[in-house]
mmCIF file of C-alpha atoms in Angstrom:
data_model
loop_
_atom_site.group_PDB
_atom_site.id
_atom_site.type_symbol
_atom_site.label_atom_id
_atom_site.label_comp_id
_atom_site.label_asym_id
_atom_site.label_seq_id
_atom_site.Cartn_x
_atom_site.Cartn_y
_atom_site.Cartn_z
ATOM 1 C CA MET A 1 -40.336 -72.463 102.395
ATOM 2 C CA LYS A 2 -41.118 -74.669 99.656
ATOM 3 C CA ASN A 3 -44.693 -73.855 99.479
ATOM 4 C CA LYS A 4 -45.630 -72.610 95.956
ATOM 5 C CA THR A 5 -48.063 -69.647 97.019
ATOM 6 C CA TYR A 6 -46.560 -67.598 99.688
ATOM 7 C CA THR A 7 -49.397 -67.885 102.125
ATOM 8 C CA ASP A 8 -46.727 -67.297 105.104
ATOM 9 C CA ILE A 9 -45.059 -64.055 103.672
ATOM 10 C CA SER A 10 -46.353 -60.581 103.991
ATOM 11 C CA VAL A 11 -44.788 -57.685 101.840
ATOM 12 C CA VAL A 12 -45.057 -54.261 103.502
ATOM 13 C CA VAL A 13 -45.090 -51.591 100.174
ATOM 14 C CA GLN A 14 -44.156 -48.436 101.793
ATOM 15 C CA GLY A 15 -43.573 -44.687 100.554
ATOM 16 C CA PRO A 16 -45.786 -41.996 98.561
ATOM 17 C CA VAL A 17 -47.784 -43.735 95.863
ATOM 18 C CA GLN A 18 -47.907 -41.178 93.232
ATOM 19 C CA SER A 19 -46.112 -37.635 95.518
ATOM 20 C CA LEU A 20 -45.476 -36.330 98.231
ATOM 21 C CA GLY A 21 -44.136 -32.914 98.314
ATOM 22 C CA SER A 22 -41.353 -32.722 95.845
ATOM 23 C CA ARG A 23 -41.116 -36.061 96.176
ATOM 24 C CA GLY A 24 -41.496 -37.196 92.744
ATOM 25 C CA GLN A 25 -42.238 -40.766 91.643
ATOM 26 C CA GLU A 26 -42.169 -42.786 87.864
ATOM 27 C CA GLN A 27 -45.159 -42.986 86.446
ATOM 28 C CA GLY A 28 -47.009 -46.249 87.383
ATOM 29 C CA ILE A 29 -44.077 -47.716 89.355
ATOM 30 C CA THR A 30 -46.110 -48.804 92.587
ATOM 31 C CA ASN A 31 -48.921 -50.340 90.238
ATOM 32 C CA LYS A 32 -45.954 -51.641 88.721
ATOM 33 C CA CYS A 33 -44.398 -52.693 92.086
ATOM 34 C CA LEU A 34 -47.828 -54.173 93.406
ATOM 35 C CA ASN A 35 -47.899 -56.185 90.146
ATOM 36 C CA SER A 36 -44.780 -57.423 90.080
ATOM 37 C CA VAL A 37 -45.460 -58.755 94.095
ATOM 38 C CA ARG A 38 -48.648 -60.582 92.696
ATOM 39 C CA ASN A 39 -46.810 -62.101 90.299
ATOM 40 C CA TYR A 40 -43.758 -62.897 91.634
ATOM 41 C CA LEU A 41 -45.092 -64.040 94.923
ATOM 42 C CA PRO A 42 -48.979 -65.005 94.750
ATOM 43 C CA GLY A 43 -50.513 -65.653 97.791
ATOM 44 C CA ALA A 44 -48.618 -63.245 99.989
ATOM 45 C CA LYS A 45 -50.449 -60.532 101.719
ATOM 46 C CA ILE A 46 -49.614 -57.091 100.224
ATOM 47 C CA ILE A 47 -49.862 -54.602 103.339
ATOM 48 C CA LEU A 48 -49.210 -50.757 101.443
ATOM 49 C CA SER A 49 -48.326 -48.269 103.881
ATOM 50 C CA THR A 50 -48.552 -45.078 102.391
ATOM 51 C CA TRP A 51 -49.586 -41.468 103.627
ATOM 52 C CA HIS A 52 -53.009 -39.961 103.312
ATOM 53 C CA ASN A 53 -54.330 -38.060 100.310
ATOM 54 C CA GLN A 54 -53.248 -40.186 97.752
ATOM 55 C CA ASN A 55 -54.363 -40.852 95.421
ATOM 56 C CA LEU A 56 -55.296 -45.145 95.483
ATOM 57 C CA ASP A 57 -57.442 -45.310 92.335
ATOM 58 C CA GLY A 58 -56.609 -49.319 90.644
ATOM 59 C CA LEU A 59 -54.099 -50.056 92.647
ATOM 60 C CA ASP A 60 -54.029 -53.931 93.899
ATOM 61 C CA TYR A 61 -53.320 -54.396 97.642
ATOM 62 C CA ASP A 62 -54.500 -56.514 100.778
ATOM 63 C CA GLU A 63 -54.606 -54.037 103.647
ATOM 64 C CA LEU A 64 -53.725 -50.637 103.535
ATOM 65 C CA VAL A 65 -51.975 -48.139 106.077
ATOM 66 C CA LEU A 66 -52.757 -44.477 105.634
ATOM 67 C CA CYS A 67 -49.927 -42.793 108.532
ATOM 68 C CA GLU A 68 -49.584 -39.390 109.878
ATOM 69 C CA ASP A 69 -46.383 -38.029 107.717
ATOM 70 C CA PRO A 70 -44.178 -37.258 110.451
ATOM 71 C CA GLY A 71 -42.877 -34.557 108.232
ATOM 72 C CA GLN A 72 -38.378 -34.059 107.258
ATOM 73 C CA ASN A 73 -36.307 -34.225 109.661
ATOM 74 C CA ILE A 74 -32.971 -32.024 110.082
ATOM 75 C CA ARG A 75 -29.515 -33.631 110.784
ATOM 76 C CA LYS A 76 -27.518 -30.848 109.693
ATOM 77 C CA TYR A 77 -26.885 -27.583 108.475
ATOM 78 C CA ASN A 78 -25.537 -26.039 104.461
ATOM 79 C CA LYS A 79 -22.784 -23.946 104.564
ATOM 80 C CA ASP A 80 -25.421 -20.801 104.353
ATOM 81 C CA GLY A 81 -26.497 -21.822 107.393
ATOM 82 C CA SER A 82 -29.653 -23.505 106.003
ATOM 83 C CA PRO A 83 -30.957 -26.615 107.529
ATOM 84 C CA LYS A 84 -30.614 -29.914 105.513
ATOM 85 C CA TYR A 85 -34.239 -31.869 105.403
ATOM 86 C CA TYR A 86 -34.011 -35.315 105.283
ATOM 87 C CA ASN A 87 -37.360 -38.181 104.971
ATOM 88 C CA ASN A 88 -35.540 -40.676 108.107
ATOM 89 C CA ASN A 89 -38.353 -40.610 109.976
ATOM 90 C CA ARG A 90 -41.150 -41.056 107.072
ATOM 91 C CA GLN A 91 -39.573 -43.755 106.148
ATOM 92 C CA ILE A 92 -39.701 -45.130 110.047
ATOM 93 C CA VAL A 93 -43.108 -44.676 110.176
ATOM 94 C CA SER A 94 -44.669 -45.688 107.008
ATOM 95 C CA THR A 95 -41.912 -48.738 107.185
ATOM 96 C CA LEU A 96 -43.460 -49.604 111.398
ATOM 97 C CA GLU A 97 -47.016 -49.055 110.936
ATOM 98 C CA GLY A 98 -46.982 -52.080 107.432
ATOM 99 C CA LEU A 99 -45.324 -54.293 109.999
ATOM 100 C CA LYS A 100 -46.808 -53.766 112.487
ATOM 101 C CA ARG A 101 -49.917 -55.215 110.736
ATOM 102 C CA VAL A 102 -48.118 -58.053 110.057
ATOM 103 C CA LYS A 103 -49.032 -61.650 110.435
ATOM 104 C CA THR A 104 -47.053 -63.885 108.828
ATOM 105 C CA LYS A 105 -43.932 -64.951 109.899
ATOM 106 C CA TYR A 106 -41.862 -63.724 107.230
ATOM 107 C CA ALA A 107 -42.182 -60.539 105.816
ATOM 108 C CA ILE A 108 -40.457 -57.887 102.533
ATOM 109 C CA LYS A 109 -39.785 -54.261 103.733
ATOM 110 C CA LEU A 110 -40.581 -52.649 99.853
ATOM 111 C CA ARG A 111 -40.278 -49.548 98.784
ATOM 112 C CA SER A 112 -42.842 -48.355 96.437
ATOM 113 C CA ASP A 113 -40.806 -46.905 93.457
ATOM 114 C CA ASN A 114 -39.052 -50.884 93.372
ATOM 115 C CA TYR A 115 -40.188 -54.187 92.474
ATOM 116 C CA LEU A 116 -39.420 -57.374 92.143
ATOM 117 C CA THR A 117 -37.860 -59.396 89.182
ATOM 118 C CA SER A 118 -37.978 -62.668 91.294
ATOM 119 C CA ASN A 119 -38.059 -64.752 94.384
ATOM 120 C CA ASN A 120 -34.479 -65.784 94.172
ATOM 121 C CA PHE A 121 -34.532 -63.777 97.692
ATOM 122 C CA ILE A 122 -36.195 -66.597 99.331
ATOM 123 C CA SER A 123 -34.255 -69.451 98.207
ATOM 124 C CA LEU A 124 -30.741 -67.164 99.030
ATOM 125 C CA GLN A 125 -32.133 -66.534 102.839
ATOM 126 C CA THR A 126 -31.443 -70.619 103.985
ATOM 127 C CA GLN A 127 -28.336 -70.869 101.866
ATOM 128 C CA PHE A 128 -26.380 -70.482 104.720
ATOM 129 C CA PRO A 129 -27.193 -71.398 107.927
ATOM 130 C CA ALA A 130 -24.044 -71.403 109.891
ATOM 131 C CA ARG A 131 -23.293 -68.735 112.182
ATOM 132 C CA SER A 132 -21.298 -67.237 115.233
ATOM 133 C CA ASN A 133 -22.591 -66.148 118.289
ATOM 134 C CA LYS A 134 -20.164 -63.106 118.320
ATOM 135 C CA TYR A 135 -22.673 -60.696 116.915
ATOM 136 C CA ARG A 136 -25.406 -62.507 116.335
ATOM 137 C CA PHE A 137 -28.666 -60.410 117.284
ATOM 138 C CA LEU A 138 -31.331 -61.586 114.425
ATOM 139 C CA LYS A 139 -32.753 -65.243 114.698
ATOM 140 C CA GLU A 140 -32.029 -65.428 111.113
ATOM 141 C CA ARG A 141 -30.388 -64.211 108.194
ATOM 142 C CA VAL A 142 -32.606 -61.388 106.320
ATOM 143 C CA VAL A 143 -31.560 -60.521 102.871
ATOM 144 C CA THR A 144 -30.636 -56.985 102.091
ATOM 145 C CA ALA A 145 -29.194 -55.731 98.688
ATOM 146 C CA ASN A 146 -25.839 -54.196 98.025
ATOM 147 C CA ALA A 147 -27.253 -51.286 96.493
ATOM 148 C CA PHE A 148 -26.152 -48.189 99.278
ATOM 149 C CA THR A 149 -24.565 -50.789 101.223
ATOM 150 C CA ARG A 150 -21.179 -48.847 101.057
ATOM 151 C CA LYS A 151 -17.662 -50.716 101.499
ATOM 152 C CA TYR A 152 -16.175 -47.367 100.741
ATOM 153 C CA ALA A 153 -17.278 -43.674 101.050
ATOM 154 C CA LYS A 154 -14.951 -40.291 99.819
ATOM 155 C CA GLY A 155 -12.356 -42.992 98.962
ATOM 156 C CA GLN A 156 -12.047 -44.572 102.467
ATOM 157 C CA LYS A 157 -13.441 -47.808 104.092
ATOM 158 C CA VAL A 158 -16.715 -47.699 105.723
ATOM 159 C CA ALA A 159 -18.888 -49.379 108.566
ATOM 160 C CA PHE A 160 -21.640 -50.342 109.205
ATOM 161 C CA HIS A 161 -23.120 -48.885 106.458
ATOM 162 C CA LEU A 162 -25.953 -51.317 105.412
ATOM 163 C CA SER A 163 -28.543 -50.714 102.631
ATOM 164 C CA ASP A 164 -32.042 -49.865 103.900
ATOM 165 C CA PHE A 165 -34.192 -50.149 100.169
ATOM 166 C CA PHE A 166 -35.146 -54.062 100.591
ATOM 167 C CA TYR A 167 -35.208 -56.475 103.258
ATOM 168 C CA PHE A 168 -36.510 -60.016 103.740
ATOM 169 C CA GLY A 169 -36.849 -61.981 106.687
ATOM 170 C CA LEU A 170 -38.812 -63.391 109.569
ATOM 171 C CA THR A 171 -41.245 -60.790 110.622
ATOM 172 C CA ASP A 172 -39.844 -60.487 114.308
ATOM 173 C CA ASP A 173 -36.320 -59.513 113.300
ATOM 174 C CA LEU A 174 -37.917 -57.042 110.280
ATOM 175 C CA LEU A 175 -39.615 -55.150 113.234
ATOM 176 C CA THR A 176 -36.284 -55.691 115.019
ATOM 177 C CA LEU A 177 -34.769 -53.710 112.944
ATOM 178 C CA TRP A 178 -37.466 -51.464 111.742
ATOM 179 C CA ASP A 179 -38.610 -50.183 115.571
ATOM 180 C CA LEU A 180 -36.688 -47.060 115.902
ATOM 181 C CA PRO A 181 -37.218 -43.873 117.644
ATOM 182 C CA LEU A 182 -37.907 -40.865 115.289
ATOM 183 C CA VAL A 183 -35.142 -39.192 114.162
ATOM 184 C CA LYS A 184 -34.719 -35.410 116.516
ATOM 185 C CA ASP A 185 -33.766 -32.148 115.092
ATOM 186 C CA TYR A 186 -30.567 -31.474 115.396
ATOM 187 C CA LYS A 187 -29.596 -27.834 117.093
ATOM 188 C CA LYS A 188 -27.318 -25.679 116.242
ATOM 189 C CA LYS A 189 -24.777 -24.553 118.749
ATOM 190 C CA SER A 190 -22.897 -21.802 117.492
ATOM 191 C CA GLU A 191 -22.656 -20.110 113.830
ATOM 192 C CA HIS A 192 -19.961 -22.709 112.610
ATOM 193 C CA ASP A 193 -21.918 -25.690 114.164
ATOM 194 C CA LEU A 194 -23.204 -27.153 111.164
ATOM 195 C CA SER A 195 -24.034 -31.432 112.714
ATOM 196 C CA PRO A 196 -22.791 -32.720 115.266
ATOM 197 C CA SER A 197 -19.807 -34.751 113.384
ATOM 198 C CA HIS A 198 -18.617 -31.578 112.400
ATOM 199 C CA PRO A 199 -15.892 -30.664 111.055
ATOM 200 C CA ASN A 200 -16.410 -34.228 109.874
ATOM 201 C CA TYR A 201 -19.187 -35.676 107.611
ATOM 202 C CA ILE A 202 -22.203 -36.537 109.125
ATOM 203 C CA THR A 203 -23.018 -40.889 109.271
ATOM 204 C CA ASP A 204 -25.100 -41.433 106.281
ATOM 205 C CA CYS A 205 -28.759 -42.632 106.788
ATOM 206 C CA THR A 206 -28.806 -45.939 105.855
ATOM 207 C CA GLN A 207 -25.269 -46.582 108.572
ATOM 208 C CA LEU A 208 -28.189 -44.380 111.076
ATOM 209 C CA PHE A 209 -30.564 -46.972 110.561
ATOM 210 C CA TRP A 210 -28.319 -50.417 110.823
ATOM 211 C CA LEU A 211 -26.765 -49.116 113.882
ATOM 212 C CA ARG A 212 -30.208 -47.972 116.030
ATOM 213 C CA SER A 213 -30.791 -51.886 115.612
ATOM 214 C CA LEU A 214 -27.576 -53.200 116.174
ATOM 215 C CA GLN A 215 -27.569 -50.667 119.882
ATOM 216 C CA LYS A 216 -30.585 -52.499 120.887
ATOM 217 C CA PHE A 217 -28.197 -55.489 121.772
ATOM 218 C CA GLU A 218 -24.943 -54.059 121.782
ATOM 219 C CA PRO A 219 -25.342 -50.496 123.261
ATOM 220 C CA SER A 220 -20.840 -50.265 122.603
ATOM 221 C CA ILE A 221 -21.446 -49.589 118.696
ATOM 222 C CA THR A 222 -21.229 -47.152 117.958
ATOM 223 C CA LEU A 223 -19.990 -44.357 114.666
ATOM 224 C CA GLU A 224 -18.402 -40.503 115.008
ATOM 225 C CA HIS A 225 -19.157 -39.666 111.747
ATOM 226 C CA LEU A 226 -19.280 -41.111 108.327
ATOM 227 C CA LEU A 227 -15.662 -42.312 107.985
ATOM 228 C CA ASP A 228 -15.095 -43.327 111.343
ATOM 229 C CA ASN A 229 -13.308 -46.691 110.250
ATOM 230 C CA ASN A 230 -10.967 -47.795 112.508
ATOM 231 C CA LYS A 231 -10.186 -51.134 112.484
ATOM 232 C CA GLU A 232 -12.049 -52.469 115.909
ATOM 233 C CA LYS A 233 -14.644 -50.621 114.414
ATOM 234 C CA THR A 234 -14.325 -51.807 110.316
ATOM 235 C CA LYS A 235 -14.185 -55.757 112.182
ATOM 236 C CA GLN A 236 -17.594 -55.139 113.967
ATOM 237 C CA SER A 237 -19.182 -53.623 110.930
ATOM 238 C CA ASP A 238 -17.587 -56.864 108.866
ATOM 239 C CA ILE A 239 -19.208 -59.946 111.637
ATOM 240 C CA CYS A 240 -22.471 -58.016 112.103
ATOM 241 C CA TYR A 241 -23.088 -57.819 107.722
ATOM 242 C CA ALA A 242 -21.615 -61.789 108.619
ATOM 243 C CA ASN A 243 -23.582 -62.820 110.938
ATOM 244 C CA ASN A 244 -27.289 -61.187 110.791
ATOM 245 C CA VAL A 245 -27.687 -60.408 107.043
ATOM 246 C CA ILE A 246 -27.543 -61.918 103.332
ATOM 247 C CA ILE A 247 -25.549 -58.460 101.257
ATOM 248 C CA SER A 248 -26.606 -59.340 97.073
ATOM 249 C CA SER A 249 -27.310 -57.001 94.249
ATOM 250 C CA PRO A 250 -30.589 -56.273 92.819
ATOM 251 C CA GLU A 251 -30.015 -58.285 90.454
ATOM 252 C CA GLU A 252 -28.911 -61.666 92.467
ATOM 253 C CA ILE A 253 -32.027 -60.802 95.097
ATOM 254 C CA GLY A 254 -34.604 -60.107 92.377
ATOM 255 C CA LEU A 255 -35.033 -56.734 92.779
ATOM 256 C CA ASN A 256 -35.790 -53.662 90.585
ATOM 257 C CA LEU A 257 -35.379 -50.433 91.807
ATOM 258 C CA GLY A 258 -36.808 -48.004 89.665
ATOM 259 C CA GLU A 259 -35.719 -46.065 86.798
ATOM 260 C CA LYS A 260 -35.217 -43.362 89.768
ATOM 261 C CA PHE A 261 -31.750 -45.457 90.213
ATOM 262 C CA SER A 262 -31.282 -47.074 87.036
ATOM 263 C CA ASN A 263 -31.772 -44.509 84.787
ATOM 264 C CA GLY A 264 -27.720 -43.611 84.496
ATOM 265 C CA LYS A 265 -27.524 -40.542 86.102
ATOM 266 C CA VAL A 266 -27.574 -41.305 89.652
ATOM 267 C CA ARG A 267 -23.873 -42.837 90.514
ATOM 268 C CA ILE A 268 -25.947 -45.736 91.579
ATOM 269 C CA SER A 269 -26.520 -46.620 88.390
ATOM 270 C CA ARG A 270 -23.178 -46.449 87.025
ATOM 271 C CA GLU A 271 -19.525 -47.870 87.488
ATOM 272 C CA ARG A 272 -17.768 -45.483 89.198
ATOM 273 C CA GLY A 273 -21.488 -46.286 92.114
ATOM 274 C CA LYS A 274 -21.534 -50.108 91.850
ATOM 275 C CA CYS A 275 -17.481 -50.577 93.069
ATOM 276 C CA ALA A 276 -18.202 -49.107 96.357
ATOM 277 C CA HIS A 277 -20.812 -51.231 97.232
ATOM 278 C CA ILE A 278 -20.182 -54.736 98.783
ATOM 279 C CA TYR A 279 -20.711 -57.274 96.170
ATOM 280 C CA PHE A 280 -22.419 -60.585 97.038
ATOM 281 C CA HIS A 281 -18.961 -62.732 96.649
ATOM 282 C CA GLU A 282 -17.280 -60.264 99.398
ATOM 283 C CA TRP A 283 -20.209 -60.713 101.200
ATOM 284 C CA GLN A 284 -19.617 -64.623 100.755
ATOM 285 C CA ASP A 285 -15.874 -63.575 101.906
ATOM 286 C CA LEU A 286 -17.006 -62.407 105.256
ATOM 287 C CA TYR A 287 -18.914 -65.377 105.664
ATOM 288 C CA LYS A 288 -16.071 -67.516 105.373
ATOM 289 C CA LYS A 289 -13.952 -65.737 107.327
ATOM 290 C CA TYR A 290 -16.826 -65.807 110.897
ATOM 291 C CA CYS A 291 -19.137 -68.223 110.091
ATOM 292 C CA ASP A 292 -18.294 -70.795 107.956
ATOM 293 C CA PRO A 293 -14.591 -71.857 107.159
ATOM 294 C CA THR A 294 -15.137 -75.182 105.608
ATOM 295 C CA PHE A 295 -17.276 -72.655 103.316
ATOM 296 C CA ASN A 296 -16.590 -72.872 99.637
ATOM 297 C CA ILE A 297 -16.851 -69.868 96.932
ATOM 298 C CA GLU A 298 -17.084 -69.887 93.468
ATOM 299 C CA PRO A 299 -14.053 -68.317 92.773
ATOM 300 C CA ALA A 300 -15.404 -65.485 90.239
ATOM 301 C CA TYR A 301 -12.020 -64.279 88.989
ATOM 302 C CA ILE A 302 -12.603 -62.244 86.396
ATOM 303 C CA LEU A 303 -15.798 -60.251 88.429
ATOM 304 C CA ARG A 304 -13.532 -59.833 91.032
ATOM 305 C CA PHE A 305 -10.395 -58.892 88.977
ATOM 306 C CA LYS A 306 -12.611 -56.606 87.365
ATOM 307 C CA LEU A 307 -13.920 -54.940 90.278
ATOM 308 C CA PHE A 308 -10.403 -54.233 91.709
ATOM 309 C CA ILE A 309 -10.293 -52.252 88.251
ATOM 310 C CA ASN A 310 -12.986 -50.278 88.619
ATOM 311 C CA ARG A 311 -12.189 -49.610 92.438
ATOM 312 C CA LEU A 312 -8.464 -48.560 91.199
ATOM 313 C CA LYS A 313 -10.144 -45.481 88.917
ATOM 314 C CA TYR A 314 -12.693 -44.612 90.529
ATOM 315 C CA ILE A 315 -12.501 -45.454 94.376
ATOM 316 C CA PHE A 316 -8.568 -44.618 95.196
ATOM 317 C CA PRO A 317 -8.170 -41.720 93.510
ATOM 318 C CA VAL A 318 -10.929 -40.115 95.841
ATOM 319 C CA TYR A 319 -8.956 -41.163 99.024
ATOM 320 C CA PHE A 320 -6.474 -38.784 98.098
ATOM 321 C CA GLU A 321 -8.227 -35.570 97.186
ATOM 322 C CA ALA A 322 -10.976 -36.745 100.640
ATOM 323 C CA LYS A 323 -8.247 -36.567 102.873
ATOM 324 C CA ILE A 324 -6.996 -33.263 101.676
ATOM 325 C CA ARG A 325 -10.913 -32.253 102.172
ATOM 326 C CA GLN A 326 -10.767 -33.475 105.569
ATOM 327 C CA LEU A 327 -7.701 -31.794 106.652
ATOM 328 C CA LYS A 328 -8.647 -28.216 105.430
ATOM 329 C CA ARG A 329 -12.284 -28.445 107.157
ATOM 330 C CA LYS A 330 -10.460 -30.005 110.931
ATOM 331 C CA LYS A 331 -7.519 -26.983 110.164
ATOM 332 C CA TYR A 332 -9.667 -24.274 109.003
ATOM 333 C CA ASN A 333 -13.218 -25.331 110.511
ATOM 334 C CA VAL A 334 -14.871 -24.870 107.300
ATOM 335 C CA PRO A 335 -17.545 -26.668 105.896
#
């Protein structure tokens, strides 16, 4: 992909343009998002996939997709019995309907509240050609962000926790990732039944999306709950990461998550949250282990040491607290 006009790429900008219900947007963020695509991917087609009754004034796009809002879905219940609402189906619909309009070989899935800061993801996508046959599902690697691609949650290792923020790769592969059935509302079976995983924690939304994609190829890949992390499942997860995607930081990819995720108030923007993610050099470790034993990884000693110290400070102490909470949930069947 050496051309400078990027006419073989379409960018699906998905999500609310201004706001949807209680989901407020950073002022002018979608305009900033679209302008960043024009700046870093001249010639690429922009497909804006959003909802009816959005304010589209002044927005620069090539094709508009107005989706029917599927509404929020229920995956669990709060301890007071009230439903916990998610926007999983909204993300599936707006992403999939946009991808269906793509006619170019390559595509990008980009949130309407994120924006590009470079096009580094293009060269990154071709830098790791080796692949093994085990759990090789996508035709080419898909570049994704490590933001919310967690290695740890509640102080413990987690499997299949792949970010849903940004994807770049073959259009066919992105359709594989997002051509998913809508999530059905969970129906309580009793007063104390709070989720399908209770008393364990339910799988994260990002786990849900990634697992459903992988299960198209290998139905035996499953998780019972968020912390279902035995050695076999962790190994499955690592091989799927190594063989199908490239996981790197937003900065290395060329992505800004917007004010909502970088204002210092949310965990993802602080070291406490960042150190729970899989770092680019850790993904390269997996690539070397499962795909190309001859691959030379840059030492990055300082980064690895800093990451180890941060995990000692922020991740591992939580392990014991979370274990105690888990035992209480199971023993007393509490939320």
